[in-house]
Amino acid sequence: DVKVTQSSRYLVKRTGEKVFLECVQDMDHENMFWYRQDPGLGLRLIYFSYDVKMKEKGDIPEGYSVSREKKERFSLILESASTNQTSMYLCASSQDREESNEKLFFGSGTQLSVL
Amino acid sequence: GENVEQHPSTLSVQEGDSAVIKCTYSDSASNYFPWYKQELGKRPQLIIDIRSNVGEKKDQRIAVTLNKTAKHFSLHITETQPEDSAVYFCAASLEGIKAAGNKLTFGGGTRVLVKP
């Protein structure tokens, strides 16, 4: 069974702090994603990566950066946390198929509160 | 970019009744439409998907229909049970293009409550 593990379930940070959210998957998936989930807005894609050291902006990349130094690990970085980044953050991974989509496997989420 | 609208935002049904959730998308090139279910406190999981070369797909009590001309697709749950209570998300993407094809755009979600 695929496991996508996020390092923290709950995080509380101060405005201006640098925040790291870590995600690890154990199924050798090429693709990894960071979404944020807010009520009524669904899941919005922040960044994704389809290979080591590769990254692509999603729909809401402002205020975030990512790092993928190893295939199994995808990190989301908030350079200077702000209160509007309080949200549930979900990591996901999938196999890469050029002709067809493979299903996303999600982590259990990190609820980040920025005070 | 793609925009996906989902309605209703909440849906309350009596156990045994049917539930229907509708989504519209903006990019006529989109060709892959999955549905994810998120139970309370749990991670989203894929429950069914449809590709643009078919108009309907069924899996036991759930079915999805797609109208490419109108750019909308729907999830139908029949004979609802309490375990169907969850938030459901529709999504759309374009398959066949590396990286772009794996990028899903989600709708805002529908909270379904099945009353016993």
PDB file of C-alpha atoms in Angstrom:
ATOM      1  CA  ASP A   1       0.000   0.000   0.000  1.00  0.00           C
ATOM      2  CA  VAL A   2       1.299   3.436  -0.937  1.00  0.00           C
ATOM      3  CA  LYS A   3       2.331   5.574   1.929  1.00  0.00           C
ATOM      4  CA  VAL A   4       2.596   9.315   1.680  1.00  0.00           C
ATOM      5  CA  THR A   5       3.817  10.675   4.979  1.00  0.00           C
ATOM      6  CA  GLN A   6       3.739  14.282   6.066  1.00  0.00           C
ATOM      7  CA  SER A   7       6.074  15.135   8.902  1.00  0.00           C
ATOM      8  CA  SER A   8       3.630  17.081  11.074  1.00  0.00           C
ATOM      9  CA  ARG A   9      -0.117  16.827  11.630  1.00  0.00           C
ATOM     10  CA  TYR A  10      -0.364  20.226  13.329  1.00  0.00           C
ATOM     11  CA  LEU A  11       1.968  23.216  13.246  1.00  0.00           C
ATOM     12  CA  VAL A  12       1.716  26.618  14.886  1.00  0.00           C
ATOM     13  CA  LYS A  13       4.072  29.332  13.642  1.00  0.00           C
ATOM     14  CA  ARG A  14       4.532  33.060  14.041  1.00  0.00           C
ATOM     15  CA  THR A  15       4.172  35.608  11.264  1.00  0.00           C
ATOM     16  CA  GLY A  16       7.492  36.044   9.463  1.00  0.00           C
ATOM     17  CA  GLU A  17       8.889  32.643  10.400  1.00  0.00           C
ATOM     18  CA  LYS A  18      10.350  30.342   7.773  1.00  0.00           C
ATOM     19  CA  VAL A  19       8.316  27.139   7.666  1.00  0.00           C
ATOM     20  CA  PHE A  20       9.231  23.775   6.204  1.00  0.00           C
ATOM     21  CA  LEU A  21       6.622  21.137   5.429  1.00  0.00           C
ATOM     22  CA  GLU A  22       8.056  17.749   4.565  1.00  0.00           C
ATOM     23  CA  CYS A  23       6.521  14.954   2.546  1.00  0.00           C
ATOM     24  CA  VAL A  24       7.911  11.486   1.856  1.00  0.00           C
ATOM     25  CA  GLN A  25       6.461   8.748  -0.354  1.00  0.00           C
ATOM     26  CA  ASP A  26       7.602   5.146  -0.453  1.00  0.00           C
ATOM     27  CA  MET A  27       6.338   3.946  -3.852  1.00  0.00           C
ATOM     28  CA  ASP A  28       8.986   5.388  -6.165  1.00  0.00           C
ATOM     29  CA  HIS A  29       6.460   7.800  -7.701  1.00  0.00           C
ATOM     30  CA  GLU A  30       7.791  10.332 -10.156  1.00  0.00           C
ATOM     31  CA  ASN A  31       5.153  12.993  -9.515  1.00  0.00           C
ATOM     32  CA  MET A  32       4.660  14.854  -6.272  1.00  0.00           C
ATOM     33  CA  PHE A  33       2.294  17.708  -5.463  1.00  0.00           C
ATOM     34  CA  TRP A  34       1.512  20.239  -2.778  1.00  0.00           C
ATOM     35  CA  TYR A  35      -2.094  21.402  -2.371  1.00  0.00           C
ATOM     36  CA  ARG A  36      -3.721  23.637   0.149  1.00  0.00           C
ATOM     37  CA  GLN A  37      -7.288  22.918   1.251  1.00  0.00           C
ATOM     38  CA  ASP A  38      -9.596  25.704   2.372  1.00  0.00           C
ATOM     39  CA  PRO A  39     -13.363  25.406   2.980  1.00  0.00           C
ATOM     40  CA  GLY A  40     -15.338  26.199  -0.147  1.00  0.00           C
ATOM     41  CA  LEU A  41     -12.228  26.519  -2.279  1.00  0.00           C
ATOM     42  CA  GLY A  42     -11.446  22.843  -2.659  1.00  0.00           C
ATOM     43  CA  LEU A  43      -7.883  21.769  -3.243  1.00  0.00           C
ATOM     44  CA  ARG A  44      -5.655  24.333  -4.896  1.00  0.00           C
ATOM     45  CA  LEU A  45      -2.332  23.338  -6.400  1.00  0.00           C
ATOM     46  CA  ILE A  46       0.670  25.238  -5.084  1.00  0.00           C
ATOM     47  CA  TYR A  47       3.584  23.452  -6.791  1.00  0.00           C
ATOM     48  CA  PHE A  48       4.292  20.105  -8.332  1.00  0.00           C
ATOM     49  CA  SER A  49       7.318  18.140  -9.442  1.00  0.00           C
ATOM     50  CA  TYR A  50       7.598  15.391 -12.029  1.00  0.00           C
ATOM     51  CA  ASP A  51      11.238  14.559 -11.455  1.00  0.00           C
ATOM     52  CA  VAL A  52      14.081  15.138  -9.053  1.00  0.00           C
ATOM     53  CA  LYS A  53      15.150  18.793  -9.027  1.00  0.00           C
ATOM     54  CA  MET A  54      12.238  19.647 -11.341  1.00  0.00           C
ATOM     55  CA  LYS A  55       9.428  21.901 -10.197  1.00  0.00           C
ATOM     56  CA  GLU A  56       6.451  23.568 -11.794  1.00  0.00           C
ATOM     57  CA  LYS A  57       4.243  26.329 -10.440  1.00  0.00           C
ATOM     58  CA  GLY A  58       0.668  25.449  -9.744  1.00  0.00           C
ATOM     59  CA  ASP A  59      -2.232  27.854  -9.467  1.00  0.00           C
ATOM     60  CA  ILE A  60      -1.215  29.646  -6.260  1.00  0.00           C
ATOM     61  CA  PRO A  61       2.606  29.584  -5.935  1.00  0.00           C
ATOM     62  CA  GLU A  62       3.025  33.075  -4.473  1.00  0.00           C
ATOM     63  CA  GLY A  63       4.665  33.038  -1.062  1.00  0.00           C
ATOM     64  CA  TYR A  64       5.827  29.430  -1.431  1.00  0.00           C
ATOM     65  CA  SER A  65       8.817  27.560  -2.777  1.00  0.00           C
ATOM     66  CA  VAL A  66       9.624  23.859  -3.032  1.00  0.00           C
ATOM     67  CA  SER A  67      12.571  21.536  -3.032  1.00  0.00           C
ATOM     68  CA  ARG A  68      12.949  18.059  -4.485  1.00  0.00           C
ATOM     69  CA  GLU A  69      16.493  16.847  -3.929  1.00  0.00           C
ATOM     70  CA  LYS A  70      15.512  13.174  -3.732  1.00  0.00           C
ATOM     71  CA  LYS A  71      12.799  11.297  -5.574  1.00  0.00           C
ATOM     72  CA  GLU A  72      10.939  10.300  -2.445  1.00  0.00           C
ATOM     73  CA  ARG A  73      10.921  13.682  -0.725  1.00  0.00           C
ATOM     74  CA  PHE A  74       9.153  16.905  -1.623  1.00  0.00           C
ATOM     75  CA  SER A  75       9.384  19.902   0.679  1.00  0.00           C
ATOM     76  CA  LEU A  76       7.179  22.972   0.777  1.00  0.00           C
ATOM     77  CA  ILE A  77       8.778  26.142   2.119  1.00  0.00           C
ATOM     78  CA  LEU A  78       7.045  29.255   3.358  1.00  0.00           C
ATOM     79  CA  GLU A  79       9.838  31.827   3.262  1.00  0.00           C
ATOM     80  CA  SER A  80       8.049  34.273   5.548  1.00  0.00           C
ATOM     81  CA  ALA A  81       4.805  32.906   6.922  1.00  0.00           C
ATOM     82  CA  SER A  82       1.743  35.135   6.873  1.00  0.00           C
ATOM     83  CA  THR A  83      -1.669  34.739   8.481  1.00  0.00           C
ATOM     84  CA  ASN A  84      -3.327  34.130   5.095  1.00  0.00           C
ATOM     85  CA  GLN A  85      -1.241  30.980   4.781  1.00  0.00           C
ATOM     86  CA  THR A  86      -3.127  29.399   7.658  1.00  0.00           C
ATOM     87  CA  SER A  87      -4.577  26.317   5.999  1.00  0.00           C
ATOM     88  CA  MET A  88      -4.547  22.540   5.641  1.00  0.00           C
ATOM     89  CA  TYR A  89      -1.656  21.474   3.407  1.00  0.00           C
ATOM     90  CA  LEU A  90      -1.885  18.191   1.547  1.00  0.00           C
ATOM     91  CA  CYS A  91       0.955  16.423  -0.196  1.00  0.00           C
ATOM     92  CA  ALA A  92       0.228  13.881  -2.923  1.00  0.00           C
ATOM     93  CA  SER A  93       2.125  11.608  -5.273  1.00  0.00           C
ATOM     94  CA  SER A  94       1.387   9.632  -8.418  1.00  0.00           C
ATOM     95  CA  GLN A  95       3.120   7.469 -10.974  1.00  0.00           C
ATOM     96  CA  ASP A  96       4.020   9.128 -14.216  1.00  0.00           C
ATOM     97  CA  ARG A  97       2.192   8.033 -17.320  1.00  0.00           C
ATOM     98  CA  GLU A  98       2.562  10.303 -20.291  1.00  0.00           C
ATOM     99  CA  GLU A  99      -0.617   9.032 -21.968  1.00  0.00           C
ATOM    100  CA  SER A 100      -2.876   8.804 -18.947  1.00  0.00           C
ATOM    101  CA  ASN A 101      -3.313  10.089 -15.447  1.00  0.00           C
ATOM    102  CA  GLU A 102      -2.632   7.904 -12.494  1.00  0.00           C
ATOM    103  CA  LYS A 103      -4.534   8.423  -9.273  1.00  0.00           C
ATOM    104  CA  LEU A 104      -3.203  10.703  -6.611  1.00  0.00           C
ATOM    105  CA  PHE A 105      -2.203   9.262  -3.253  1.00  0.00           C
ATOM    106  CA  PHE A 106      -2.549  11.865  -0.543  1.00  0.00           C
ATOM    107  CA  GLY A 107      -0.822  12.345   2.756  1.00  0.00           C
ATOM    108  CA  SER A 108      -2.899  12.900   5.879  1.00  0.00           C
ATOM    109  CA  GLY A 109      -2.304  16.644   5.808  1.00  0.00           C
ATOM    110  CA  THR A 110      -0.639  19.305   7.929  1.00  0.00           C
ATOM    111  CA  GLN A 111      -2.891  21.880   9.577  1.00  0.00           C
ATOM    112  CA  LEU A 112      -0.772  25.018   9.731  1.00  0.00           C
ATOM    113  CA  SER A 113      -1.781  27.965  11.885  1.00  0.00           C
ATOM    114  CA  VAL A 114       0.135  31.217  11.465  1.00  0.00           C
ATOM    115  CA  LEU A 115      -0.375  33.622  14.363  1.00  0.00           C
TER     116      LEU A 115
ATOM    117  CA  GLY B   1      -6.075  27.954 -17.021  1.00  0.00           C
ATOM    118  CA  GLU B   2      -8.769  25.486 -16.135  1.00  0.00           C
ATOM    119  CA  ASN B   3     -11.586  26.475 -13.769  1.00  0.00           C
ATOM    120  CA  VAL B   4     -13.893  23.907 -12.172  1.00  0.00           C
ATOM    121  CA  GLU B   5     -17.139  24.887 -10.459  1.00  0.00           C
ATOM    122  CA  GLN B   6     -18.950  22.392  -8.214  1.00  0.00           C
ATOM    123  CA  HIS B   7     -22.528  22.448  -6.899  1.00  0.00           C
ATOM    124  CA  PRO B   8     -24.065  22.188  -4.416  1.00  0.00           C
ATOM    125  CA  SER B   9     -21.606  23.007  -1.639  1.00  0.00           C
ATOM    126  CA  THR B  10     -23.661  20.985   0.847  1.00  0.00           C
ATOM    127  CA  LEU B  11     -26.162  18.207   0.285  1.00  0.00           C
ATOM    128  CA  SER B  12     -28.319  16.475   2.861  1.00  0.00           C
ATOM    129  CA  VAL B  13     -30.149  13.303   1.840  1.00  0.00           C
ATOM    130  CA  GLN B  14     -32.171  10.628   3.574  1.00  0.00           C
ATOM    131  CA  GLU B  15     -30.578   7.200   3.733  1.00  0.00           C
ATOM    132  CA  GLY B  16     -31.623   5.214   0.684  1.00  0.00           C
ATOM    133  CA  ASP B  17     -32.203   8.272  -1.500  1.00  0.00           C
ATOM    134  CA  SER B  18     -29.968   9.328  -4.386  1.00  0.00           C
ATOM    135  CA  ALA B  19     -27.419  12.139  -4.358  1.00  0.00           C
ATOM    136  CA  VAL B  20     -26.228  14.095  -7.385  1.00  0.00           C
ATOM    137  CA  ILE B  21     -23.256  16.460  -7.519  1.00  0.00           C
ATOM    138  CA  LYS B  22     -22.575  18.565 -10.599  1.00  0.00           C
ATOM    139  CA  CYS B  23     -19.387  20.128 -11.929  1.00  0.00           C
ATOM    140  CA  THR B  24     -18.637  22.391 -14.855  1.00  0.00           C
ATOM    141  CA  TYR B  25     -15.235  23.029 -16.385  1.00  0.00           C
ATOM    142  CA  SER B  26     -13.942  25.810 -18.590  1.00  0.00           C
ATOM    143  CA  ASP B  27     -11.163  24.303 -20.722  1.00  0.00           C
ATOM    144  CA  SER B  28     -12.638  22.324 -23.603  1.00  0.00           C
ATOM    145  CA  ALA B  29      -9.293  20.508 -23.988  1.00  0.00           C
ATOM    146  CA  SER B  30      -9.650  18.787 -20.595  1.00  0.00           C
ATOM    147  CA  ASN B  31     -10.189  15.070 -21.039  1.00  0.00           C
ATOM    148  CA  TYR B  32      -9.816  13.410 -17.661  1.00  0.00           C
ATOM    149  CA  PHE B  33     -12.320  13.846 -14.798  1.00  0.00           C
ATOM    150  CA  PRO B  34     -11.780  12.090 -11.474  1.00  0.00           C
ATOM    151  CA  TRP B  35     -13.824  12.233  -8.286  1.00  0.00           C
ATOM    152  CA  TYR B  36     -12.240  12.110  -4.838  1.00  0.00           C
ATOM    153  CA  LYS B  37     -13.952  11.380  -1.533  1.00  0.00           C
ATOM    154  CA  GLN B  38     -12.668  12.733   1.767  1.00  0.00           C
ATOM    155  CA  GLU B  39     -14.166  11.324   4.938  1.00  0.00           C
ATOM    156  CA  LEU B  40     -13.937  13.413   8.074  1.00  0.00           C
ATOM    157  CA  GLY B  41     -10.364  13.660   9.292  1.00  0.00           C
ATOM    158  CA  LYS B  42      -9.041  11.453   6.507  1.00  0.00           C
ATOM    159  CA  ARG B  43      -7.164  11.950   3.272  1.00  0.00           C
ATOM    160  CA  PRO B  44      -8.925  12.276  -0.105  1.00  0.00           C
ATOM    161  CA  GLN B  45      -9.199   9.057  -2.086  1.00  0.00           C
ATOM    162  CA  LEU B  46     -10.103   8.426  -5.705  1.00  0.00           C
ATOM    163  CA  ILE B  47     -13.511   6.775  -6.049  1.00  0.00           C
ATOM    164  CA  ILE B  48     -14.194   6.932  -9.783  1.00  0.00           C
ATOM    165  CA  ASP B  49     -12.941   8.665 -12.906  1.00  0.00           C
ATOM    166  CA  ILE B  50     -14.052   9.162 -16.484  1.00  0.00           C
ATOM    167  CA  ARG B  51     -12.287  10.014 -19.687  1.00  0.00           C
ATOM    168  CA  SER B  52     -13.706  12.061 -22.514  1.00  0.00           C
ATOM    169  CA  ASN B  53     -14.051   9.120 -24.860  1.00  0.00           C
ATOM    170  CA  VAL B  54     -17.000   7.787 -22.816  1.00  0.00           C
ATOM    171  CA  GLY B  55     -20.215   9.400 -21.641  1.00  0.00           C
ATOM    172  CA  GLU B  56     -20.926   7.340 -18.536  1.00  0.00           C
ATOM    173  CA  LYS B  57     -19.173   5.011 -16.130  1.00  0.00           C
ATOM    174  CA  LYS B  58     -20.593   2.983 -13.257  1.00  0.00           C
ATOM    175  CA  ASP B  59     -19.093   1.249 -10.265  1.00  0.00           C
ATOM    176  CA  GLN B  60     -21.685  -0.379  -8.005  1.00  0.00           C
ATOM    177  CA  ARG B  61     -23.712   2.449  -6.427  1.00  0.00           C
ATOM    178  CA  ILE B  62     -21.758   5.307  -7.963  1.00  0.00           C
ATOM    179  CA  ALA B  63     -21.822   6.554 -11.518  1.00  0.00           C
ATOM    180  CA  VAL B  64     -20.355   9.485 -13.367  1.00  0.00           C
ATOM    181  CA  THR B  65     -21.730  11.098 -16.515  1.00  0.00           C
ATOM    182  CA  LEU B  66     -19.943  13.484 -18.853  1.00  0.00           C
ATOM    183  CA  ASN B  67     -21.351  15.967 -21.341  1.00  0.00           C
ATOM    184  CA  LYS B  68     -18.417  17.297 -23.353  1.00  0.00           C
ATOM    185  CA  THR B  69     -20.502  19.694 -25.387  1.00  0.00           C
ATOM    186  CA  ALA B  70     -21.862  21.414 -22.304  1.00  0.00           C
ATOM    187  CA  LYS B  71     -18.593  20.938 -20.400  1.00  0.00           C
ATOM    188  CA  HIS B  72     -20.148  19.406 -17.364  1.00  0.00           C
ATOM    189  CA  PHE B  73     -19.957  16.132 -15.496  1.00  0.00           C
ATOM    190  CA  SER B  74     -21.875  14.701 -12.571  1.00  0.00           C
ATOM    191  CA  LEU B  75     -21.513  12.159  -9.796  1.00  0.00           C
ATOM    192  CA  HIS B  76     -24.539  10.037  -8.935  1.00  0.00           C
ATOM    193  CA  ILE B  77     -24.771   8.012  -5.741  1.00  0.00           C
ATOM    194  CA  THR B  78     -27.740   5.676  -5.475  1.00  0.00           C
ATOM    195  CA  GLU B  79     -29.170   4.029  -2.347  1.00  0.00           C
ATOM    196  CA  THR B  80     -27.103   6.274  -0.110  1.00  0.00           C
ATOM    197  CA  GLN B  81     -25.758   4.890   3.157  1.00  0.00           C
ATOM    198  CA  PRO B  82     -24.318   6.636   6.225  1.00  0.00           C
ATOM    199  CA  GLU B  83     -20.788   5.735   5.109  1.00  0.00           C
ATOM    200  CA  ASP B  84     -21.342   7.892   2.006  1.00  0.00           C
ATOM    201  CA  SER B  85     -21.226  10.949   4.277  1.00  0.00           C
ATOM    202  CA  ALA B  86     -18.075  12.817   3.244  1.00  0.00           C
ATOM    203  CA  VAL B  87     -16.769  15.706   1.183  1.00  0.00           C
ATOM    204  CA  TYR B  88     -16.626  14.942  -2.528  1.00  0.00           C
ATOM    205  CA  PHE B  89     -14.324  16.757  -4.950  1.00  0.00           C
ATOM    206  CA  CYS B  90     -14.522  16.750  -8.715  1.00  0.00           C
ATOM    207  CA  ALA B  91     -11.467  17.586 -10.799  1.00  0.00           C
ATOM    208  CA  ALA B  92     -10.357  18.026 -14.395  1.00  0.00           C
ATOM    209  CA  SER B  93      -7.103  17.778 -16.290  1.00  0.00           C
ATOM    210  CA  LEU B  94      -5.568  17.246 -19.694  1.00  0.00           C
ATOM    211  CA  GLU B  95      -4.014  13.850 -20.221  1.00  0.00           C
ATOM    212  CA  GLY B  96      -1.339  13.060 -22.718  1.00  0.00           C
ATOM    213  CA  ILE B  97       1.022  15.908 -21.996  1.00  0.00           C
ATOM    214  CA  LYS B  98       3.772  15.296 -19.474  1.00  0.00           C
ATOM    215  CA  ALA B  99       3.580  17.436 -16.349  1.00  0.00           C
ATOM    216  CA  ALA B 100       0.532  19.361 -17.539  1.00  0.00           C
ATOM    217  CA  GLY B 101      -1.412  16.157 -17.801  1.00  0.00           C
ATOM    218  CA  ASN B 102      -0.841  15.319 -14.176  1.00  0.00           C
ATOM    219  CA  LYS B 103      -2.039  18.667 -12.923  1.00  0.00           C
ATOM    220  CA  LEU B 104      -5.565  18.391 -11.582  1.00  0.00           C
ATOM    221  CA  THR B 105      -7.815  21.382 -11.042  1.00  0.00           C
ATOM    222  CA  PHE B 106     -10.333  20.644  -8.285  1.00  0.00           C
ATOM    223  CA  GLY B 107     -13.800  21.962  -7.653  1.00  0.00           C
ATOM    224  CA  GLY B 108     -14.703  23.557  -4.324  1.00  0.00           C
ATOM    225  CA  GLY B 109     -16.112  20.356  -2.829  1.00  0.00           C
ATOM    226  CA  THR B 110     -19.553  19.125  -1.755  1.00  0.00           C
ATOM    227  CA  ARG B 111     -20.258  18.090   1.803  1.00  0.00           C
ATOM    228  CA  VAL B 112     -22.728  15.203   1.699  1.00  0.00           C
ATOM    229  CA  LEU B 113     -24.622  14.214   4.818  1.00  0.00           C
ATOM    230  CA  VAL B 114     -26.670  11.022   4.744  1.00  0.00           C
ATOM    231  CA  LYS B 115     -29.296  11.045   7.480  1.00  0.00           C
ATOM    232  CA  PRO B 116     -30.303   7.627   8.874  1.00  0.00           C
TER     233      PRO B 116
END
